[in-house]
């Protein structure tokens, strides 16, 4: 009599939801790490960081729209907004490789090429300034590409950091309740009672001018929005049956919070963070326009607009108009994509 054959059991398959959750977490960490490198490092490390940043953003978008692509792209505005945002993001990420000139390398500038109109060439005829030059002879097109990179990097990094802080504060306030919840929410209410631009100006006056300082100021300005949103959603989710079931099973508090409560609070955070990126770009550009934002060696769109603002009445419109159009395009495309995400991720909304 032959012995029964034994077969090895196959390892349990990872659920698709958990798989995409892990992919999104890895992509988010990659985006945050690459942005940190882009804001602090230089040289050979920048190209791999830019590639990781673009790949991470694409993976986050794919995971976010998984199974919802048809609903998201239900109108021509979604295609236009997504294509515009993707194009501007690629131009910003690879500005160093695409730009015809490094506008802040003094060896590439010539004062004789200052304030040239669009379509003109440089002094020796080797380069065409498609969007003109500023008073220092900098190519406006190159300045816009470099400014887009700085504005997007600062805004996305500040938004991610502020969201992380706000999520921790909001979840803890909702879970702890009582006096802890009351104290934390009064702090949030106190900050939200002041205009964002006023708080940012006060912080920049205290910190001084610099790229790292404006990132810290933007984080401080934004975290309260996420804390308020997460706390409200967490209180609503905490009353549902699956949380009671998890408590009845004796699961530890950290597992209930991070494994059950937090994942169900993510969809509204995604919509808010998308809109907040656009608001952060506008706020950072406003600070740079007022002269308290990023330094001259790391230009943003607001600084480019400020540099050419004094020449608008003299007919040399291109120094401020084209950076302003780029700022309008990036903010409008982000807001349109955010609106589509809101309609896609919220099943209660119908078009």
Tab-separated table of C-alpha atoms in Angstrom:
chain	number	residue	atom	x	y	z
A	1	UNK	CA	0.000	0.000	0.000
A	2	UNK	CA	1.603	3.203	-1.118
A	3	UNK	CA	1.997	6.127	1.257
A	4	UNK	CA	-0.234	9.092	0.569
A	5	UNK	CA	1.422	11.864	-1.364
A	6	UNK	CA	2.087	15.080	0.526
A	7	UNK	CA	1.876	18.438	-1.139
A	8	UNK	CA	3.209	21.715	0.127
A	9	UNK	CA	0.548	24.288	0.718
A	10	UNK	CA	0.916	27.390	-1.407
A	11	UNK	CA	1.568	30.602	0.505
A	12	UNK	CA	-1.536	32.706	0.982
A	13	UNK	CA	-2.046	35.277	-1.723
A	14	UNK	CA	-1.683	38.907	-0.761
A	15	UNK	CA	-5.016	40.721	-1.181
A	16	UNK	CA	-5.018	43.245	-4.005
A	17	UNK	CA	-5.962	46.065	-1.647
A	18	UNK	CA	-3.037	45.360	0.666
A	19	UNK	CA	-0.695	45.037	-2.319
A	20	UNK	CA	-1.626	48.445	-3.695
A	21	UNK	CA	-1.497	49.932	-0.218
A	22	UNK	CA	2.098	48.790	0.132
A	23	UNK	CA	2.945	50.062	-3.345
A	24	UNK	CA	1.436	53.461	-2.558
A	25	UNK	CA	3.323	53.626	0.731
A	26	UNK	CA	6.620	52.789	-1.000
A	27	UNK	CA	5.877	55.330	-3.755
A	28	UNK	CA	5.051	58.014	-1.193
A	29	UNK	CA	8.282	57.379	0.689
A	30	UNK	CA	10.194	57.506	-2.590
A	31	UNK	CA	8.601	60.838	-3.532
A	32	UNK	CA	9.397	62.338	-0.113
A	33	UNK	CA	12.997	61.064	-0.177
A	34	UNK	CA	13.632	62.285	-3.736
A	35	UNK	CA	12.197	65.708	-2.921
A	36	UNK	CA	14.473	65.933	0.117
A	37	UNK	CA	17.448	65.125	-2.109
A	38	UNK	CA	16.407	67.676	-4.725
A	39	UNK	CA	16.058	70.398	-2.091
A	40	UNK	CA	19.382	69.682	-0.364
A	41	UNK	CA	21.805	67.902	-2.721
A	42	UNK	CA	23.394	68.675	-6.046
A	43	UNK	CA	25.552	67.015	-8.654
A	44	UNK	CA	25.189	63.390	-9.764
A	45	UNK	CA	22.538	62.566	-7.151
A	46	UNK	CA	19.976	64.849	-8.778
A	47	UNK	CA	19.210	62.813	-11.924
A	48	UNK	CA	18.399	59.534	-10.083
A	49	UNK	CA	16.332	61.518	-7.590
A	50	UNK	CA	14.354	63.113	-10.430
A	51	UNK	CA	13.715	59.715	-12.021
A	52	UNK	CA	12.535	58.299	-8.670
A	53	UNK	CA	10.311	61.342	-8.152
A	54	UNK	CA	8.590	60.969	-11.526
A	55	UNK	CA	8.167	57.200	-11.097
A	56	UNK	CA	6.775	57.672	-7.583
A	57	UNK	CA	4.234	60.248	-8.730
A	58	UNK	CA	3.083	57.975	-11.562
A	59	UNK	CA	2.723	55.018	-9.171
A	60	UNK	CA	0.738	57.118	-6.696
A	61	UNK	CA	-1.606	58.247	-9.467
A	62	UNK	CA	-2.027	54.668	-10.733
A	63	UNK	CA	-2.793	53.352	-7.262
A	64	UNK	CA	-5.201	56.179	-6.569
A	65	UNK	CA	-7.208	55.705	-9.770
A	66	UNK	CA	-7.148	51.889	-9.692
A	67	UNK	CA	-10.511	50.771	-11.059
A	68	UNK	CA	-11.763	54.355	-11.358
A	69	UNK	CA	-10.066	55.460	-14.576
A	70	UNK	CA	-13.284	55.600	-16.598
A	71	UNK	CA	-15.038	57.749	-14.011
A	72	UNK	CA	-12.062	60.100	-13.659
A	73	UNK	CA	-11.638	60.578	-17.424
A	74	UNK	CA	-15.343	61.099	-18.060
A	75	UNK	CA	-14.924	64.480	-19.743
A	76	UNK	CA	-12.457	66.370	-21.938
A	77	UNK	CA	-11.467	68.686	-19.078
A	78	UNK	CA	-9.960	65.733	-17.209
A	79	UNK	CA	-7.742	64.846	-20.176
A	80	UNK	CA	-6.624	68.451	-20.645
A	81	UNK	CA	-5.908	69.004	-16.932
A	82	UNK	CA	-4.063	65.701	-16.499
A	83	UNK	CA	-1.982	66.166	-19.654
A	84	UNK	CA	-1.116	69.748	-18.690
A	85	UNK	CA	-0.152	68.752	-15.157
A	86	UNK	CA	1.956	65.822	-16.358
A	87	UNK	CA	3.725	67.992	-18.956
A	88	UNK	CA	4.482	70.764	-16.458
A	89	UNK	CA	5.690	68.200	-13.895
A	90	UNK	CA	8.059	66.608	-16.438
A	91	UNK	CA	9.377	70.019	-17.492
A	92	UNK	CA	9.954	70.958	-13.853
A	93	UNK	CA	11.587	67.663	-12.848
A	94	UNK	CA	13.975	67.611	-15.809
A	95	UNK	CA	14.524	71.379	-16.033
A	96	UNK	CA	18.304	71.006	-15.910
A	97	UNK	CA	18.344	68.747	-18.973
A	98	UNK	CA	15.662	70.640	-20.927
A	99	UNK	CA	16.531	74.282	-20.272
A	100	UNK	CA	18.647	75.929	-22.971
A	101	UNK	CA	20.473	77.895	-20.276
A	102	UNK	CA	21.195	77.750	-16.570
A	103	UNK	CA	19.775	81.191	-15.787
A	104	UNK	CA	21.645	81.453	-12.502
A	105	UNK	CA	25.099	80.499	-13.750
A	106	UNK	CA	26.883	83.844	-14.148
A	107	UNK	CA	29.254	82.360	-16.710
A	108	UNK	CA	26.327	81.872	-19.122
A	109	UNK	CA	24.924	85.383	-18.751
A	110	UNK	CA	25.778	88.532	-20.666
A	111	UNK	CA	24.463	91.943	-19.650
A	112	UNK	CA	24.406	92.886	-23.335
A	113	UNK	CA	21.499	90.435	-23.779
A	114	UNK	CA	19.369	92.103	-21.094
A	115	UNK	CA	15.691	92.888	-21.733
A	116	UNK	CA	15.609	91.299	-25.175
A	117	UNK	CA	12.080	90.734	-26.616
A	118	UNK	CA	10.753	87.234	-27.380
A	119	UNK	CA	12.302	85.644	-30.467
A	120	UNK	CA	15.577	87.597	-30.290
A	121	UNK	CA	19.032	86.017	-30.300
A	122	UNK	CA	22.020	86.553	-28.059
A	123	UNK	CA	24.982	88.795	-28.848
A	124	UNK	CA	26.849	86.198	-30.929
A	125	UNK	CA	23.706	84.630	-32.475
A	126	UNK	CA	24.234	81.167	-30.969
A	127	UNK	CA	21.042	81.086	-28.876
A	128	UNK	CA	17.439	82.190	-29.418
A	129	UNK	CA	15.457	83.618	-26.506
A	130	UNK	CA	11.976	82.325	-27.336
A	131	UNK	CA	10.353	84.163	-24.399
A	132	UNK	CA	12.848	87.025	-24.128
A	133	UNK	CA	15.284	87.887	-21.336
A	134	UNK	CA	15.223	89.861	-18.087
A	135	UNK	CA	17.406	92.809	-17.139
A	136	UNK	CA	20.356	90.536	-16.306
A	137	UNK	CA	20.253	88.695	-19.631
A	138	UNK	CA	18.638	85.552	-18.210
A	139	UNK	CA	16.520	83.462	-20.561
A	140	UNK	CA	12.886	83.721	-19.398
A	141	UNK	CA	12.024	80.205	-20.620
A	142	UNK	CA	14.894	78.697	-18.647
A	143	UNK	CA	13.936	80.768	-15.614
A	144	UNK	CA	10.346	79.477	-15.795
A	145	UNK	CA	11.494	75.845	-15.948
A	146	UNK	CA	13.830	76.304	-12.984
A	147	UNK	CA	11.155	78.271	-11.132
A	148	UNK	CA	8.591	75.526	-11.721
A	149	UNK	CA	10.997	72.992	-10.244
A	150	UNK	CA	11.591	75.025	-7.099
A	151	UNK	CA	7.917	75.913	-6.607
A	152	UNK	CA	6.695	72.339	-7.099
A	153	UNK	CA	9.440	70.780	-4.977
A	154	UNK	CA	8.888	73.165	-2.079
A	155	UNK	CA	5.093	72.881	-2.253
A	156	UNK	CA	4.873	69.078	-2.553
A	157	UNK	CA	7.453	68.452	0.189
A	158	UNK	CA	5.796	70.951	2.544
A	159	UNK	CA	2.362	69.454	1.822
A	160	UNK	CA	3.526	65.881	2.517
A	161	UNK	CA	5.245	66.883	5.756
A	162	UNK	CA	2.278	68.962	6.915
A	163	UNK	CA	-0.102	66.111	6.092
A	164	UNK	CA	1.985	63.661	8.135
A	165	UNK	CA	1.966	65.982	11.160
A	166	UNK	CA	-1.727	66.786	10.790
A	167	UNK	CA	-2.687	63.112	10.463
A	168	UNK	CA	-0.835	62.199	13.663
A	169	UNK	CA	-2.381	65.082	15.610
A	170	UNK	CA	-5.903	64.538	14.247
A	171	UNK	CA	-5.930	60.762	14.771
A	172	UNK	CA	-4.522	61.097	18.287
A	173	UNK	CA	-7.058	63.775	19.223
A	174	UNK	CA	-9.987	61.698	17.928
A	175	UNK	CA	-8.771	58.486	19.602
A	176	UNK	CA	-7.830	60.047	22.945
A	177	UNK	CA	-10.886	62.294	23.239
A	178	UNK	CA	-11.694	64.289	26.350
A	179	UNK	CA	-9.333	67.021	27.479
A	180	UNK	CA	-6.582	66.021	25.023
A	181	UNK	CA	-8.950	66.389	22.086
A	182	UNK	CA	-10.207	69.748	23.375
A	183	UNK	CA	-6.702	71.189	23.862
A	184	UNK	CA	-5.394	70.052	20.466
A	185	UNK	CA	-8.448	71.300	18.612
A	186	UNK	CA	-8.306	74.690	20.325
A	187	UNK	CA	-4.725	75.017	19.091
A	188	UNK	CA	-5.925	74.136	15.590
A	189	UNK	CA	-8.794	76.628	15.811
A	190	UNK	CA	-6.413	79.351	16.998
A	191	UNK	CA	-4.114	78.867	14.009
A	192	UNK	CA	-6.951	78.604	11.499
A	193	UNK	CA	-8.386	81.885	12.750
A	194	UNK	CA	-5.484	83.800	11.123
A	195	UNK	CA	-4.982	84.215	7.357
A	196	UNK	CA	-2.309	81.896	5.966
A	197	UNK	CA	-0.343	84.719	4.348
A	198	UNK	CA	-0.193	86.614	7.646
A	199	UNK	CA	1.080	83.592	9.576
A	200	UNK	CA	3.644	82.862	6.845
A	201	UNK	CA	4.885	86.462	6.851
A	202	UNK	CA	5.289	86.413	10.633
A	203	UNK	CA	7.219	83.150	10.478
A	204	UNK	CA	9.494	84.343	7.665
A	205	UNK	CA	10.184	87.546	9.603
A	206	UNK	CA	11.248	85.404	12.550
A	207	UNK	CA	13.179	82.736	10.615
A	208	UNK	CA	14.780	84.853	7.904
A	209	UNK	CA	15.019	84.209	4.178
A	210	UNK	CA	15.974	80.768	2.848
A	211	UNK	CA	14.658	77.679	1.116
A	212	UNK	CA	14.653	75.527	4.259
A	213	UNK	CA	12.986	78.290	6.265
A	214	UNK	CA	10.140	78.766	3.809
A	215	UNK	CA	9.523	74.998	3.804
A	216	UNK	CA	9.246	75.047	7.607
A	217	UNK	CA	6.919	78.052	7.460
A	218	UNK	CA	4.667	76.344	4.897
A	219	UNK	CA	4.506	73.192	7.034
A	220	UNK	CA	3.496	75.195	10.100
A	221	UNK	CA	0.824	77.017	8.105
A	222	UNK	CA	-0.719	73.850	6.606
A	223	UNK	CA	-0.740	71.120	9.272
A	224	UNK	CA	-3.887	72.427	11.016
A	225	UNK	CA	-6.039	71.828	7.907
A	226	UNK	CA	-5.174	68.143	7.886
A	227	UNK	CA	-5.546	67.790	11.662
A	228	UNK	CA	-9.082	69.195	11.522
A	229	UNK	CA	-10.078	66.996	8.548
A	230	UNK	CA	-8.606	63.777	9.939
A	231	UNK	CA	-10.112	64.330	13.362
A	232	UNK	CA	-13.604	64.780	11.911
A	233	UNK	CA	-13.351	61.687	9.696
A	234	UNK	CA	-11.814	59.620	12.493
A	235	UNK	CA	-14.648	60.493	14.878
A	236	UNK	CA	-17.161	59.409	12.242
A	237	UNK	CA	-15.355	56.148	11.469
A	238	UNK	CA	-14.772	55.313	15.143
A	239	UNK	CA	-18.538	54.904	15.651
A	240	UNK	CA	-18.890	52.235	12.970
A	241	UNK	CA	-19.278	48.500	13.519
A	242	UNK	CA	-15.889	47.372	12.217
A	243	UNK	CA	-14.116	49.440	14.889
A	244	UNK	CA	-16.335	47.880	17.577
A	245	UNK	CA	-15.560	44.457	16.153
A	246	UNK	CA	-11.818	45.139	16.241
A	247	UNK	CA	-12.074	46.235	19.845
A	248	UNK	CA	-14.113	43.141	20.673
A	249	UNK	CA	-11.377	40.946	19.209
A	250	UNK	CA	-8.910	42.502	21.627
A	251	UNK	CA	-6.698	44.113	18.995
A	252	UNK	CA	-4.185	46.639	20.345
A	253	UNK	CA	-4.989	50.315	19.923
A	254	UNK	CA	-2.133	50.984	17.487
A	255	UNK	CA	-3.355	48.231	15.168
A	256	UNK	CA	-6.913	49.520	15.206
A	257	UNK	CA	-5.765	53.082	14.499
A	258	UNK	CA	-3.205	52.372	11.762
A	259	UNK	CA	-4.738	49.209	10.307
A	260	UNK	CA	-8.442	50.090	10.303
A	261	UNK	CA	-9.142	53.709	11.225
A	262	UNK	CA	-6.455	55.581	9.295
A	263	UNK	CA	-6.899	53.819	5.887
A	264	UNK	CA	-10.569	54.852	5.838
A	265	UNK	CA	-9.599	58.505	6.452
A	266	UNK	CA	-7.203	58.659	3.483
A	267	UNK	CA	-9.569	59.472	0.535
A	268	UNK	CA	-10.613	62.951	1.771
A	269	UNK	CA	-6.969	63.664	2.655
A	270	UNK	CA	-5.907	62.981	-0.926
A	271	UNK	CA	-8.368	65.517	-2.300
A	272	UNK	CA	-7.395	68.135	0.297
A	273	UNK	CA	-3.674	67.589	-0.258
A	274	UNK	CA	-4.092	68.018	-4.028
A	275	UNK	CA	-5.839	71.342	-3.570
A	276	UNK	CA	-3.382	72.376	-0.852
A	277	UNK	CA	-0.438	71.854	-3.212
A	278	UNK	CA	-1.935	74.522	-5.480
A	279	UNK	CA	-2.599	76.810	-2.513
A	280	UNK	CA	0.951	76.279	-1.268
A	281	UNK	CA	2.384	77.200	-4.664
A	282	UNK	CA	0.378	80.434	-4.598
A	283	UNK	CA	1.450	81.163	-1.010
A	284	UNK	CA	5.119	80.460	-1.729
A	285	UNK	CA	4.963	82.607	-4.883
A	286	UNK	CA	3.340	85.424	-2.896
A	287	UNK	CA	6.099	85.311	-0.284
A	288	UNK	CA	8.785	85.291	-2.974
A	289	UNK	CA	7.067	88.168	-4.776
A	290	UNK	CA	7.165	90.168	-1.530
A	291	UNK	CA	10.883	89.429	-1.167
A	292	UNK	CA	10.731	87.167	1.907
A	293	UNK	CA	10.642	83.781	0.154
A	294	UNK	CA	13.310	81.787	-1.624
A	295	UNK	CA	16.716	83.389	-2.285
A	296	UNK	CA	17.736	84.704	-5.693
A	297	UNK	CA	20.011	81.713	-6.307
A	298	UNK	CA	16.990	79.356	-6.073
A	299	UNK	CA	14.277	81.200	-8.006
A	300	UNK	CA	10.575	80.485	-7.935
A	301	UNK	CA	7.799	81.766	-10.173
A	302	UNK	CA	6.913	84.487	-7.676
A	303	UNK	CA	10.457	85.823	-7.714
A	304	UNK	CA	10.506	85.854	-11.527
A	305	UNK	CA	7.263	87.840	-11.567
A	306	UNK	CA	8.669	90.274	-9.017
A	307	UNK	CA	11.878	90.793	-11.030
A	308	UNK	CA	9.959	91.958	-14.096
A	309	UNK	CA	7.089	93.737	-12.389
A	310	UNK	CA	8.774	97.137	-12.570
A	311	UNK	CA	9.066	96.958	-16.358
A	312	UNK	CA	5.404	96.196	-17.127
A	313	UNK	CA	4.439	99.843	-17.758
A	314	UNK	CA	7.400	100.361	-20.084
A	315	UNK	CA	6.086	97.748	-22.540
A	316	UNK	CA	8.510	94.976	-21.550
A	317	UNK	CA	5.704	92.699	-20.489
A	318	UNK	CA	7.396	89.338	-21.118
A	319	UNK	CA	9.519	89.401	-17.949
A	320	UNK	CA	6.443	89.086	-15.713
A	321	UNK	CA	3.676	87.899	-18.007
A	322	UNK	CA	5.142	84.545	-19.047
A	323	UNK	CA	6.064	83.453	-15.489
A	324	UNK	CA	2.566	84.542	-14.469
A	325	UNK	CA	1.023	82.407	-17.215
A	326	UNK	CA	3.106	79.427	-16.042
A	327	UNK	CA	1.938	79.987	-12.455
A	328	UNK	CA	-1.680	80.221	-13.616
A	329	UNK	CA	-1.326	77.032	-15.694
A	330	UNK	CA	0.140	74.903	-12.895
A	331	UNK	CA	-2.369	76.121	-10.292
A	332	UNK	CA	-5.362	75.710	-12.633
A	333	UNK	CA	-4.333	72.206	-13.725
A	334	UNK	CA	-3.791	71.062	-10.120
A	335	UNK	CA	-7.171	72.468	-9.060
A	336	UNK	CA	-8.942	70.808	-11.988
A	337	UNK	CA	-7.322	67.456	-11.208
A	338	UNK	CA	-8.268	67.917	-7.555
A	339	UNK	CA	-11.899	68.540	-8.509
A	340	UNK	CA	-11.938	65.387	-10.628
A	341	UNK	CA	-10.424	63.397	-7.756
A	342	UNK	CA	-13.093	64.720	-5.404
A	343	UNK	CA	-15.854	63.609	-7.758
A	344	UNK	CA	-14.180	60.249	-8.356
A	345	UNK	CA	-13.317	59.275	-4.787
A	346	UNK	CA	-16.538	60.527	-3.164
A	347	UNK	CA	-19.400	58.163	-4.096
A	348	UNK	CA	-21.978	60.591	-2.639
A	349	UNK	CA	-21.278	63.097	-5.394
A	350	UNK	CA	-22.879	62.591	-8.779
A	351	UNK	CA	-22.263	64.627	-11.857
